[in-house]
GROMACS .gro file of C-alpha atoms in nm:
model
  448
    1UNK     CA    1  -2.240  -0.231   0.324
    2UNK     CA    2  -1.896  -0.091   0.399
    3UNK     CA    3  -1.789  -0.111   0.034
    4UNK     CA    4  -1.993  -0.117  -0.284
    5UNK     CA    5  -1.897  -0.128  -0.651
    6UNK     CA    6  -2.057   0.079  -0.927
    7UNK     CA    7  -1.992  -0.065  -1.276
    8UNK     CA    8  -2.230   0.159  -1.476
    9UNK     CA    9  -1.942   0.342  -1.642
   10UNK     CA   10  -1.727   0.035  -1.712
   11UNK     CA   11  -1.941  -0.264  -1.808
   12UNK     CA   12  -2.079  -0.109  -2.132
   13UNK     CA   13  -1.725  -0.130  -2.276
   14UNK     CA   14  -1.716  -0.511  -2.237
   15UNK     CA   15  -1.896  -0.737  -2.485
   16UNK     CA   16  -2.053  -1.067  -2.382
   17UNK     CA   17  -1.769  -1.281  -2.520
   18UNK     CA   18  -1.497  -1.122  -2.310
   19UNK     CA   19  -1.723  -1.102  -2.005
   20UNK     CA   20  -1.814  -1.472  -2.027
   21UNK     CA   21  -1.465  -1.606  -2.101
   22UNK     CA   22  -1.313  -1.398  -1.824
   23UNK     CA   23  -1.579  -1.528  -1.585
   24UNK     CA   24  -1.480  -1.888  -1.666
   25UNK     CA   25  -1.111  -1.818  -1.603
   26UNK     CA   26  -1.183  -1.626  -1.285
   27UNK     CA   27  -1.382  -1.915  -1.140
   28UNK     CA   28  -1.078  -2.138  -1.193
   29UNK     CA   29  -0.860  -1.874  -1.024
   30UNK     CA   30  -1.093  -1.858  -0.722
   31UNK     CA   31  -1.076  -2.238  -0.682
   32UNK     CA   32  -0.696  -2.227  -0.702
   33UNK     CA   33  -0.677  -1.964  -0.430
   34UNK     CA   34  -0.933  -2.120  -0.197
   35UNK     CA   35  -0.806  -2.479  -0.230
   36UNK     CA   36  -0.437  -2.394  -0.227
   37UNK     CA   37  -0.369  -2.554  -0.566
   38UNK     CA   38  -0.219  -2.248  -0.735
   39UNK     CA   39   0.143  -2.138  -0.757
   40UNK     CA   40   0.270  -1.978  -0.438
   41UNK     CA   41   0.001  -2.149  -0.230
   42UNK     CA   42   0.221  -2.142   0.081
   43UNK     CA   43   0.195  -1.761   0.086
   44UNK     CA   44  -0.176  -1.738   0.162
   45UNK     CA   45  -0.148  -1.658   0.532
   46UNK     CA   46  -0.303  -1.315   0.476
   47UNK     CA   47  -0.626  -1.488   0.369
   48UNK     CA   48  -0.720  -1.580   0.728
   49UNK     CA   49  -0.495  -1.335   0.911
   50UNK     CA   50  -0.778  -1.128   1.064
   51UNK     CA   51  -0.870  -1.436   1.271
   52UNK     CA   52  -0.554  -1.644   1.273
   53UNK     CA   53  -0.289  -1.423   1.433
   54UNK     CA   54  -0.052  -1.445   1.729
   55UNK     CA   55  -0.241  -1.295   2.025
   56UNK     CA   56   0.068  -1.290   2.248
   57UNK     CA   57   0.271  -1.101   1.990
   58UNK     CA   58  -0.011  -0.856   1.933
   59UNK     CA   59  -0.015  -0.778   2.307
   60UNK     CA   60   0.361  -0.716   2.289
   61UNK     CA   61   0.312  -0.486   1.989
   62UNK     CA   62   0.064  -0.274   2.183
   63UNK     CA   63   0.291  -0.263   2.487
   64UNK     CA   64   0.593  -0.162   2.276
   65UNK     CA   65   0.390   0.107   2.100
   66UNK     CA   66   0.274   0.250   2.434
   67UNK     CA   67   0.635   0.260   2.554
   68UNK     CA   68   0.752   0.434   2.238
   69UNK     CA   69   0.469   0.688   2.248
   70UNK     CA   70   0.554   0.771   2.607
   71UNK     CA   71   0.933   0.789   2.575
   72UNK     CA   72   1.024   0.922   2.230
   73UNK     CA   73   0.968   1.226   2.011
   74UNK     CA   74   1.073   1.072   1.681
   75UNK     CA   75   1.001   0.720   1.559
   76UNK     CA   76   1.185   0.605   1.246
   77UNK     CA   77   1.051   0.310   1.046
   78UNK     CA   78   1.326   0.153   0.836
   79UNK     CA   79   1.208  -0.064   0.548
   80UNK     CA   80   1.135  -0.075   0.177
   81UNK     CA   81   0.840  -0.191  -0.033
   82UNK     CA   82   0.586  -0.378   0.175
   83UNK     CA   83   0.793  -0.312   0.486
   84UNK     CA   84   0.684   0.051   0.492
   85UNK     CA   85   0.418   0.126   0.230
   86UNK     CA   86   0.127  -0.027   0.420
   87UNK     CA   87   0.191   0.149   0.751
   88UNK     CA   88   0.258   0.482   0.584
   89UNK     CA   89  -0.050   0.448   0.364
   90UNK     CA   90  -0.282   0.376   0.656
   91UNK     CA   91  -0.125   0.643   0.879
   92UNK     CA   92  -0.185   0.913   0.619
   93UNK     CA   93  -0.529   0.776   0.528
   94UNK     CA   94  -0.651   0.780   0.890
   95UNK     CA   95  -0.452   1.073   1.026
   96UNK     CA   96  -0.324   1.308   0.756
   97UNK     CA   97  -0.041   1.352   0.504
   98UNK     CA   98   0.055   1.631   0.746
   99UNK     CA   99   0.054   1.391   1.039
  100UNK     CA  100   0.396   1.495   1.167
  101UNK     CA  101   0.288   1.859   1.191
  102UNK     CA  102  -0.021   1.785   1.399
  103UNK     CA  103   0.074   1.459   1.571
  104UNK     CA  104  -0.048   1.394   1.926
  105UNK     CA  105   0.236   1.147   1.974
  106UNK     CA  106   0.581   1.083   1.827
  107UNK     CA  107   0.652   1.207   1.477
  108UNK     CA  108   0.680   0.906   1.247
  109UNK     CA  109   0.933   0.912   0.963
  110UNK     CA  110   1.028   0.648   0.708
  111UNK     CA  111   1.380   0.565   0.595
  112UNK     CA  112   1.553   0.281   0.414
  113UNK     CA  113   1.311   0.317   0.123
  114UNK     CA  114   1.566   0.497  -0.095
  115UNK     CA  115   1.942   0.548  -0.125
  116UNK     CA  116   1.945   0.923  -0.073
  117UNK     CA  117   2.220   1.069   0.144
  118UNK     CA  118   2.052   1.408   0.161
  119UNK     CA  119   1.725   1.254   0.280
  120UNK     CA  120   1.904   1.061   0.554
  121UNK     CA  121   2.103   1.365   0.666
  122UNK     CA  122   1.788   1.577   0.690
  123UNK     CA  123   1.620   1.312   0.902
  124UNK     CA  124   1.928   1.295   1.126
  125UNK     CA  125   1.902   1.673   1.181
  126UNK     CA  126   1.540   1.630   1.288
  127UNK     CA  127   1.659   1.378   1.548
  128UNK     CA  128   1.908   1.616   1.707
  129UNK     CA  129   1.834   1.688   2.075
  130UNK     CA  130   1.523   1.471   2.060
  131UNK     CA  131   1.434   1.126   2.195
  132UNK     CA  132   1.447   0.872   1.911
  133UNK     CA  133   1.346   0.509   1.859
  134UNK     CA  134   1.364   0.301   1.542
  135UNK     CA  135   1.186  -0.001   1.399
  136UNK     CA  136   1.388  -0.183   1.135
  137UNK     CA  137   1.179  -0.417   0.920
  138UNK     CA  138   1.350  -0.678   0.703
  139UNK     CA  139   1.305  -1.052   0.661
  140UNK     CA  140   1.676  -1.111   0.608
  141UNK     CA  141   1.846  -0.792   0.716
  142UNK     CA  142   2.062  -0.783   0.403
  143UNK     CA  143   1.844  -0.582   0.163
  144UNK     CA  144   2.069  -0.291   0.071
  145UNK     CA  145   1.845   0.011   0.126
  146UNK     CA  146   1.715  -0.070   0.478
  147UNK     CA  147   2.044  -0.230   0.584
  148UNK     CA  148   2.236   0.090   0.503
  149UNK     CA  149   1.978   0.303   0.685
  150UNK     CA  150   1.989   0.074   0.988
  151UNK     CA  151   2.367   0.108   1.004
  152UNK     CA  152   2.338   0.485   0.991
  153UNK     CA  153   2.064   0.529   1.250
  154UNK     CA  154   2.202   0.260   1.480
  155UNK     CA  155   2.527   0.458   1.491
  156UNK     CA  156   2.326   0.771   1.564
  157UNK     CA  157   2.157   0.595   1.857
  158UNK     CA  158   2.488   0.458   1.984
  159UNK     CA  159   2.626   0.811   2.000
  160UNK     CA  160   2.309   0.937   2.167
  161UNK     CA  161   2.245   0.661   2.423
  162UNK     CA  162   2.551   0.436   2.442
  163UNK     CA  163   2.582   0.060   2.390
  164UNK     CA  164   2.388  -0.042   2.702
  165UNK     CA  165   2.081   0.179   2.669
  166UNK     CA  166   2.045   0.152   2.292
  167UNK     CA  167   1.842  -0.169   2.314
  168UNK     CA  168   1.554   0.029   2.466
  169UNK     CA  169   1.532   0.232   2.145
  170UNK     CA  170   1.558  -0.037   1.874
  171UNK     CA  171   1.271  -0.263   1.773
  172UNK     CA  172   1.316  -0.524   1.503
  173UNK     CA  173   1.059  -0.694   1.279
  174UNK     CA  174   1.219  -0.988   1.101
  175UNK     CA  175   1.214  -1.366   1.052
  176UNK     CA  176   1.094  -1.572   1.348
  177UNK     CA  177   1.395  -1.803   1.366
  178UNK     CA  178   1.672  -1.727   1.120
  179UNK     CA  179   1.856  -1.465   0.918
  180UNK     CA  180   2.126  -1.206   0.970
  181UNK     CA  181   1.898  -0.952   1.135
  182UNK     CA  182   1.730  -1.207   1.363
  183UNK     CA  183   2.063  -1.343   1.485
  184UNK     CA  184   2.207  -0.995   1.541
  185UNK     CA  185   1.897  -0.879   1.729
  186UNK     CA  186   1.909  -1.179   1.959
  187UNK     CA  187   2.275  -1.117   2.036
  188UNK     CA  188   2.213  -0.748   2.110
  189UNK     CA  189   1.896  -0.803   2.311
  190UNK     CA  190   1.661  -0.604   2.085
  191UNK     CA  191   1.290  -0.675   2.110
  192UNK     CA  192   1.178  -0.856   1.796
  193UNK     CA  193   0.852  -0.911   1.614
  194UNK     CA  194   0.777  -1.153   1.333
  195UNK     CA  195   0.745  -1.124   0.957
  196UNK     CA  196   0.530  -1.436   0.898
  197UNK     CA  197   0.666  -1.699   0.662
  198UNK     CA  198   0.332  -1.732   0.484
  199UNK     CA  199   0.262  -1.360   0.427
  200UNK     CA  200   0.454  -1.170   0.159
  201UNK     CA  201   0.567  -0.813   0.216
  202UNK     CA  202   0.301  -0.645   0.005
  203UNK     CA  203   0.030  -0.839   0.196
  204UNK     CA  204   0.181  -0.773   0.539
  205UNK     CA  205   0.022  -0.449   0.664
  206UNK     CA  206  -0.198  -0.639   0.912
  207UNK     CA  207   0.103  -0.819   1.064
  208UNK     CA  208   0.366  -0.675   1.299
  209UNK     CA  209   0.519  -0.515   0.989
  210UNK     CA  210   0.238  -0.263   0.978
  211UNK     CA  211   0.079  -0.282   1.321
  212UNK     CA  212   0.371  -0.157   1.533
  213UNK     CA  213   0.427   0.166   1.333
  214UNK     CA  214   0.051   0.220   1.311
  215UNK     CA  215   0.004   0.177   1.686
  216UNK     CA  216   0.285   0.426   1.749
  217UNK     CA  217   0.107   0.672   1.519
  218UNK     CA  218  -0.210   0.638   1.725
  219UNK     CA  219  -0.408   0.436   1.471
  220UNK     CA  220  -0.670   0.203   1.622
  221UNK     CA  221  -0.502  -0.134   1.562
  222UNK     CA  222  -0.802  -0.322   1.700
  223UNK     CA  223  -1.048  -0.173   1.448
  224UNK     CA  224  -0.816  -0.211   1.147
  225UNK     CA  225  -0.797  -0.594   1.148
  226UNK     CA  226  -1.158  -0.610   1.264
  227UNK     CA  227  -1.259  -0.436   0.941
  228UNK     CA  228  -1.048  -0.683   0.745
  229UNK     CA  229  -1.221  -0.964   0.934
  230UNK     CA  230  -1.559  -0.827   0.825
  231UNK     CA  231  -1.436  -0.828   0.465
  232UNK     CA  232  -1.311  -1.186   0.508
  233UNK     CA  233  -1.663  -1.289   0.613
  234UNK     CA  234  -1.851  -1.079   0.359
  235UNK     CA  235  -1.634  -1.185   0.065
  236UNK     CA  236  -1.634  -1.558   0.142
  237UNK     CA  237  -1.865  -1.643  -0.147
  238UNK     CA  238  -1.800  -1.750  -0.506
  239UNK     CA  239  -2.088  -1.542  -0.643
  240UNK     CA  240  -1.938  -1.281  -0.872
  241UNK     CA  241  -2.158  -0.974  -0.859
  242UNK     CA  242  -2.125  -0.620  -0.726
  243UNK     CA  243  -2.373  -0.703  -0.451
  244UNK     CA  244  -2.246  -1.045  -0.339
  245UNK     CA  245  -1.871  -1.026  -0.386
  246UNK     CA  246  -1.742  -0.692  -0.517
  247UNK     CA  247  -1.379  -0.811  -0.483
  248UNK     CA  248  -1.423  -1.097  -0.727
  249UNK     CA  249  -1.639  -0.881  -0.950
  250UNK     CA  250  -1.371  -0.611  -0.954
  251UNK     CA  251  -1.117  -0.875  -1.059
  252UNK     CA  252  -1.356  -0.986  -1.332
  253UNK     CA  253  -1.412  -0.636  -1.470
  254UNK     CA  254  -1.044  -0.536  -1.469
  255UNK     CA  255  -0.937  -0.858  -1.642
  256UNK     CA  256  -1.212  -0.829  -1.902
  257UNK     CA  257  -1.105  -0.470  -1.972
  258UNK     CA  258  -0.742  -0.589  -2.002
  259UNK     CA  259  -0.850  -0.841  -2.267
  260UNK     CA  260  -1.009  -0.569  -2.479
  261UNK     CA  261  -0.687  -0.367  -2.475
  262UNK     CA  262  -0.715  -0.156  -2.159
  263UNK     CA  263  -0.367  -0.235  -2.033
  264UNK     CA  264  -0.323   0.048  -1.778
  265UNK     CA  265  -0.533   0.085  -1.466
  266UNK     CA  266  -0.532   0.422  -1.290
  267UNK     CA  267  -0.635   0.425  -0.925
  268UNK     CA  268  -0.806   0.758  -0.859
  269UNK     CA  269  -0.851   0.935  -0.529
  270UNK     CA  270  -1.019   1.268  -0.464
  271UNK     CA  271  -0.851   1.334  -0.128
  272UNK     CA  272  -0.479   1.401  -0.062
  273UNK     CA  273  -0.485   1.146   0.220
  274UNK     CA  274  -0.524   0.872  -0.043
  275UNK     CA  275  -0.187   0.944  -0.208
  276UNK     CA  276   0.018   0.688  -0.014
  277UNK     CA  277  -0.266   0.437  -0.025
  278UNK     CA  278  -0.239   0.459  -0.402
  279UNK     CA  279   0.134   0.385  -0.369
  280UNK     CA  280   0.059   0.076  -0.158
  281UNK     CA  281  -0.195  -0.038  -0.418
  282UNK     CA  282   0.058   0.007  -0.700
  283UNK     CA  283   0.305  -0.222  -0.527
  284UNK     CA  284   0.037  -0.477  -0.445
  285UNK     CA  285  -0.082  -0.513  -0.804
  286UNK     CA  286   0.241  -0.429  -0.986
  287UNK     CA  287   0.453  -0.681  -0.799
  288UNK     CA  288   0.180  -0.945  -0.805
  289UNK     CA  289   0.081  -0.928  -1.173
  290UNK     CA  290   0.374  -0.788  -1.371
  291UNK     CA  291   0.533  -1.113  -1.491
  292UNK     CA  292   0.593  -1.306  -1.809
  293UNK     CA  293   0.541  -1.004  -2.031
  294UNK     CA  294   0.183  -0.956  -1.912
  295UNK     CA  295  -0.020  -0.774  -1.651
  296UNK     CA  296  -0.203  -0.447  -1.609
  297UNK     CA  297   0.021  -0.149  -1.547
  298UNK     CA  298  -0.086   0.017  -1.219
  299UNK     CA  299  -0.079   0.398  -1.215
  300UNK     CA  300  -0.249   0.653  -0.993
  301UNK     CA  301  -0.370   1.012  -0.968
  302UNK     CA  302  -0.510   1.238  -0.700
  303UNK     CA  303  -0.786   1.462  -0.830
  304UNK     CA  304  -0.877   1.734  -0.872
  305UNK     CA  305  -0.503   1.818  -0.860
  306UNK     CA  306  -0.406   1.583  -1.142
  307UNK     CA  307  -0.698   1.688  -1.359
  308UNK     CA  308  -0.481   1.990  -1.438
  309UNK     CA  309  -0.189   1.774  -1.553
  310UNK     CA  310  -0.251   1.408  -1.639
  311UNK     CA  311  -0.619   1.486  -1.686
  312UNK     CA  312  -0.550   1.592  -2.043
  313UNK     CA  313  -0.394   1.257  -2.131
  314UNK     CA  314  -0.667   1.059  -1.956
  315UNK     CA  315  -0.933   1.254  -2.140
  316UNK     CA  316  -0.783   1.248  -2.488
  317UNK     CA  317  -0.465   1.037  -2.499
  318UNK     CA  318  -0.414   0.679  -2.613
  319UNK     CA  319  -0.718   0.469  -2.524
  320UNK     CA  320  -0.542   0.189  -2.334
  321UNK     CA  321  -0.651   0.304  -1.987
  322UNK     CA  322  -0.935   0.261  -1.742
  323UNK     CA  323  -0.988   0.413  -1.400
  324UNK     CA  324  -1.080   0.271  -1.062
  325UNK     CA  325  -1.201   0.535  -0.819
  326UNK     CA  326  -1.185   0.501  -0.442
  327UNK     CA  327  -1.468   0.728  -0.329
  328UNK     CA  328  -1.518   0.799   0.040
  329UNK     CA  329  -1.888   0.848   0.105
  330UNK     CA  330  -1.859   1.076   0.406
  331UNK     CA  331  -1.631   1.351   0.533
  332UNK     CA  332  -1.481   1.452   0.866
  333UNK     CA  333  -1.485   1.817   0.755
  334UNK     CA  334  -1.782   2.055   0.729
  335UNK     CA  335  -1.579   2.339   0.577
  336UNK     CA  336  -1.788   2.564   0.353
  337UNK     CA  337  -1.708   2.814   0.077
  338UNK     CA  338  -1.727   3.162   0.236
  339UNK     CA  339  -1.939   3.444   0.097
  340UNK     CA  340  -1.744   3.739  -0.044
  341UNK     CA  341  -1.916   4.077  -0.076
  342UNK     CA  342  -1.705   4.187  -0.373
  343UNK     CA  343  -1.748   3.856  -0.555
  344UNK     CA  344  -1.445   3.936  -0.771
  345UNK     CA  345  -1.406   3.572  -0.873
  346UNK     CA  346  -1.776   3.529  -0.953
  347UNK     CA  347  -1.802   3.229  -0.720
  348UNK     CA  348  -2.070   3.349  -0.480
  349UNK     CA  349  -2.298   3.087  -0.633
  350UNK     CA  350  -2.083   2.840  -0.434
  351UNK     CA  351  -2.107   3.029  -0.104
  352UNK     CA  352  -2.234   2.808   0.176
  353UNK     CA  353  -2.163   2.484  -0.010
  354UNK     CA  354  -1.943   2.229   0.164
  355UNK     CA  355  -1.609   2.152   0.003
  356UNK     CA  356  -1.693   1.783   0.041
  357UNK     CA  357  -1.992   1.835  -0.189
  358UNK     CA  358  -1.784   2.033  -0.438
  359UNK     CA  359  -1.532   1.750  -0.445
  360UNK     CA  360  -1.807   1.492  -0.498
  361UNK     CA  361  -1.944   1.698  -0.785
  362UNK     CA  362  -1.597   1.721  -0.941
  363UNK     CA  363  -1.578   1.342  -0.930
  364UNK     CA  364  -1.917   1.297  -1.098
  365UNK     CA  365  -1.834   1.551  -1.367
  366UNK     CA  366  -1.500   1.383  -1.436
  367UNK     CA  367  -1.646   1.033  -1.452
  368UNK     CA  368  -1.893   1.145  -1.717
  369UNK     CA  369  -1.628   1.334  -1.916
  370UNK     CA  370  -1.380   1.044  -1.913
  371UNK     CA  371  -1.652   0.790  -1.992
  372UNK     CA  372  -1.755   1.000  -2.292
  373UNK     CA  373  -1.387   1.014  -2.387
  374UNK     CA  374  -1.361   0.634  -2.404
  375UNK     CA  375  -1.227   0.564  -2.055
  376UNK     CA  376  -1.412   0.302  -1.849
  377UNK     CA  377  -1.461   0.395  -1.482
  378UNK     CA  378  -1.512   0.155  -1.191
  379UNK     CA  379  -1.626   0.330  -0.872
  380UNK     CA  380  -1.556   0.178  -0.531
  381UNK     CA  381  -1.767   0.351  -0.267
  382UNK     CA  382  -1.622   0.322   0.084
  383UNK     CA  383  -1.848   0.402   0.379
  384UNK     CA  384  -1.615   0.634   0.571
  385UNK     CA  385  -1.261   0.726   0.669
  386UNK     CA  386  -1.218   0.497   0.969
  387UNK     CA  387  -0.978   0.220   1.062
  388UNK     CA  388  -1.256  -0.036   1.027
  389UNK     CA  389  -1.336   0.073   0.673
  390UNK     CA  390  -0.971   0.095   0.569
  391UNK     CA  391  -0.910  -0.256   0.702
  392UNK     CA  392  -1.203  -0.370   0.489
  393UNK     CA  393  -1.060  -0.197   0.181
  394UNK     CA  394  -0.716  -0.350   0.234
  395UNK     CA  395  -0.856  -0.703   0.247
  396UNK     CA  396  -1.079  -0.629  -0.054
  397UNK     CA  397  -0.780  -0.534  -0.269
  398UNK     CA  398  -0.563  -0.822  -0.144
  399UNK     CA  399  -0.832  -1.076  -0.231
  400UNK     CA  400  -0.902  -0.919  -0.570
  401UNK     CA  401  -0.530  -0.906  -0.646
  402UNK     CA  402  -0.471  -1.273  -0.568
  403UNK     CA  403  -0.750  -1.405  -0.791
  404UNK     CA  404  -0.668  -1.151  -1.059
  405UNK     CA  405  -0.308  -1.277  -1.072
  406UNK     CA  406  -0.421  -1.635  -1.112
  407UNK     CA  407  -0.664  -1.525  -1.383
  408UNK     CA  408  -0.369  -1.375  -1.569
  409UNK     CA  409  -0.185  -1.706  -1.539
  410UNK     CA  410   0.093  -1.587  -1.305
  411UNK     CA  411   0.198  -1.659  -0.948
  412UNK     CA  412   0.066  -1.355  -0.759
  413UNK     CA  413   0.289  -1.418  -0.458
  414UNK     CA  414   0.643  -1.407  -0.597
  415UNK     CA  415   0.852  -1.122  -0.739
  416UNK     CA  416   1.140  -1.269  -0.942
  417UNK     CA  417   1.194  -0.949  -1.138
  418UNK     CA  418   1.291  -0.756  -0.825
  419UNK     CA  419   1.613  -0.954  -0.798
  420UNK     CA  420   1.756  -0.843  -1.134
  421UNK     CA  421   1.857  -0.492  -1.028
  422UNK     CA  422   1.989  -0.621  -0.695
  423UNK     CA  423   2.233  -0.861  -0.863
  424UNK     CA  424   2.359  -0.589  -1.096
  425UNK     CA  425   2.398  -0.343  -0.810
  426UNK     CA  426   2.587  -0.592  -0.595
  427UNK     CA  427   2.822  -0.662  -0.882
  428UNK     CA  428   2.885  -0.296  -0.965
  429UNK     CA  429   2.943  -0.213  -0.598
  430UNK     CA  430   3.206  -0.484  -0.568
  431UNK     CA  431   3.031  -0.745  -0.353
  432UNK     CA  432   3.252  -1.056  -0.318
  433UNK     CA  433   3.147  -1.338  -0.548
  434UNK     CA  434   3.017  -1.107  -0.821
  435UNK     CA  435   3.348  -1.034  -0.994
  436UNK     CA  436   3.267  -1.193  -1.331
  437UNK     CA  437   2.927  -1.027  -1.345
  438UNK     CA  438   3.086  -0.692  -1.258
  439UNK     CA  439   3.339  -0.726  -1.538
  440UNK     CA  440   3.066  -0.801  -1.794
  441UNK     CA  441   2.844  -0.518  -1.673
  442UNK     CA  442   3.123  -0.262  -1.674
  443UNK     CA  443   3.220  -0.364  -2.024
  444UNK     CA  444   2.865  -0.296  -2.139
  445UNK     CA  445   2.850   0.037  -1.957
  446UNK     CA  446   3.181   0.156  -2.095
  447UNK     CA  447   3.111   0.078  -2.458
  448UNK     CA  448   3.120   0.387  -2.676
   0.00000   0.00000   0.00000
């Protein structure tokens, strides 16, 4: 199997009462998701996306990516949240966190995911005297961070190519029919791709949102959704067990642990290429579950690096945490520890051992130590580091997240809390129509 779940170091923490009651609630959640009777039911397009997708658009995505790879040196993806996390996560997972230093195609950079002037200026310097294309991703086109970045880099392209040629360097992923960005793109003649109405941003990596940047980066965009399709088939059963449906079983275990007081889940990777995947996972679960004063807090670490920092807290801090480990069962590197005649570090007992095996041993040692320290550990074993396997893992987490949200009693497909900071920021920046709010906010800020 492409993915398996090991619960040996987690299930002993859960007594029969919490296991059984969580099972009952999870079965209800599964029915809500599968029958479309839960809140947010119109946003379940991701559930069948590996099979039900626009073939014509996918052909255009591949053609656009081939054009970009042939004609540009730098490709800038402009988006925030789900509009960039998925593509960046998969690019670094499959290629490398150092992708831009070893790329066999355009360098791929991400902008519009912060409000940093220095970051944008540095990226503009990278673009100097180089061929540049951009992909702006936004359902509406009015979200502040990507909208500001699009203004900046569109001006850069206007200066570089002029008003007539610029359309060959701008690709837009937005609403199919409406919205500021869609209307503007149509007027300017930019090629557009679709953010589906029934797929939320954090579930959108297998749509044009993720597939165009991934294809430009040289990721196999046929194998990625094929792996998700395999997961869709494998996980289409209501049997909750590690063998039959590890996604539902994972949702069961994490919710049972939450009910016994384990309120923080730490996603653990033992390879640097998992760092951005962890960030994607944090958005997926954090935005889906963190509502109504409830929900597991999603955190992450990359070991063995973080064993020398957060490892102390995980081992001996407050016991409100559990860990979920994404373990890759094979390696694309055969690097071994060299023999040293002087043996000044006393490590010749490691000479000839593969670093992959050392890393695997570090994981086993840490699991046992943290388990003994009162930290449950769920281990997800993934077959290998391929597009097919990553597609499988993406669908696994999306499915688990949806039923887990329903089990918690929340709508896993909305994000009402995200709007609070936006309204305050609009008011404080002087957006028309927010004058009264601005006055109240400034009064609070200026109180001594």
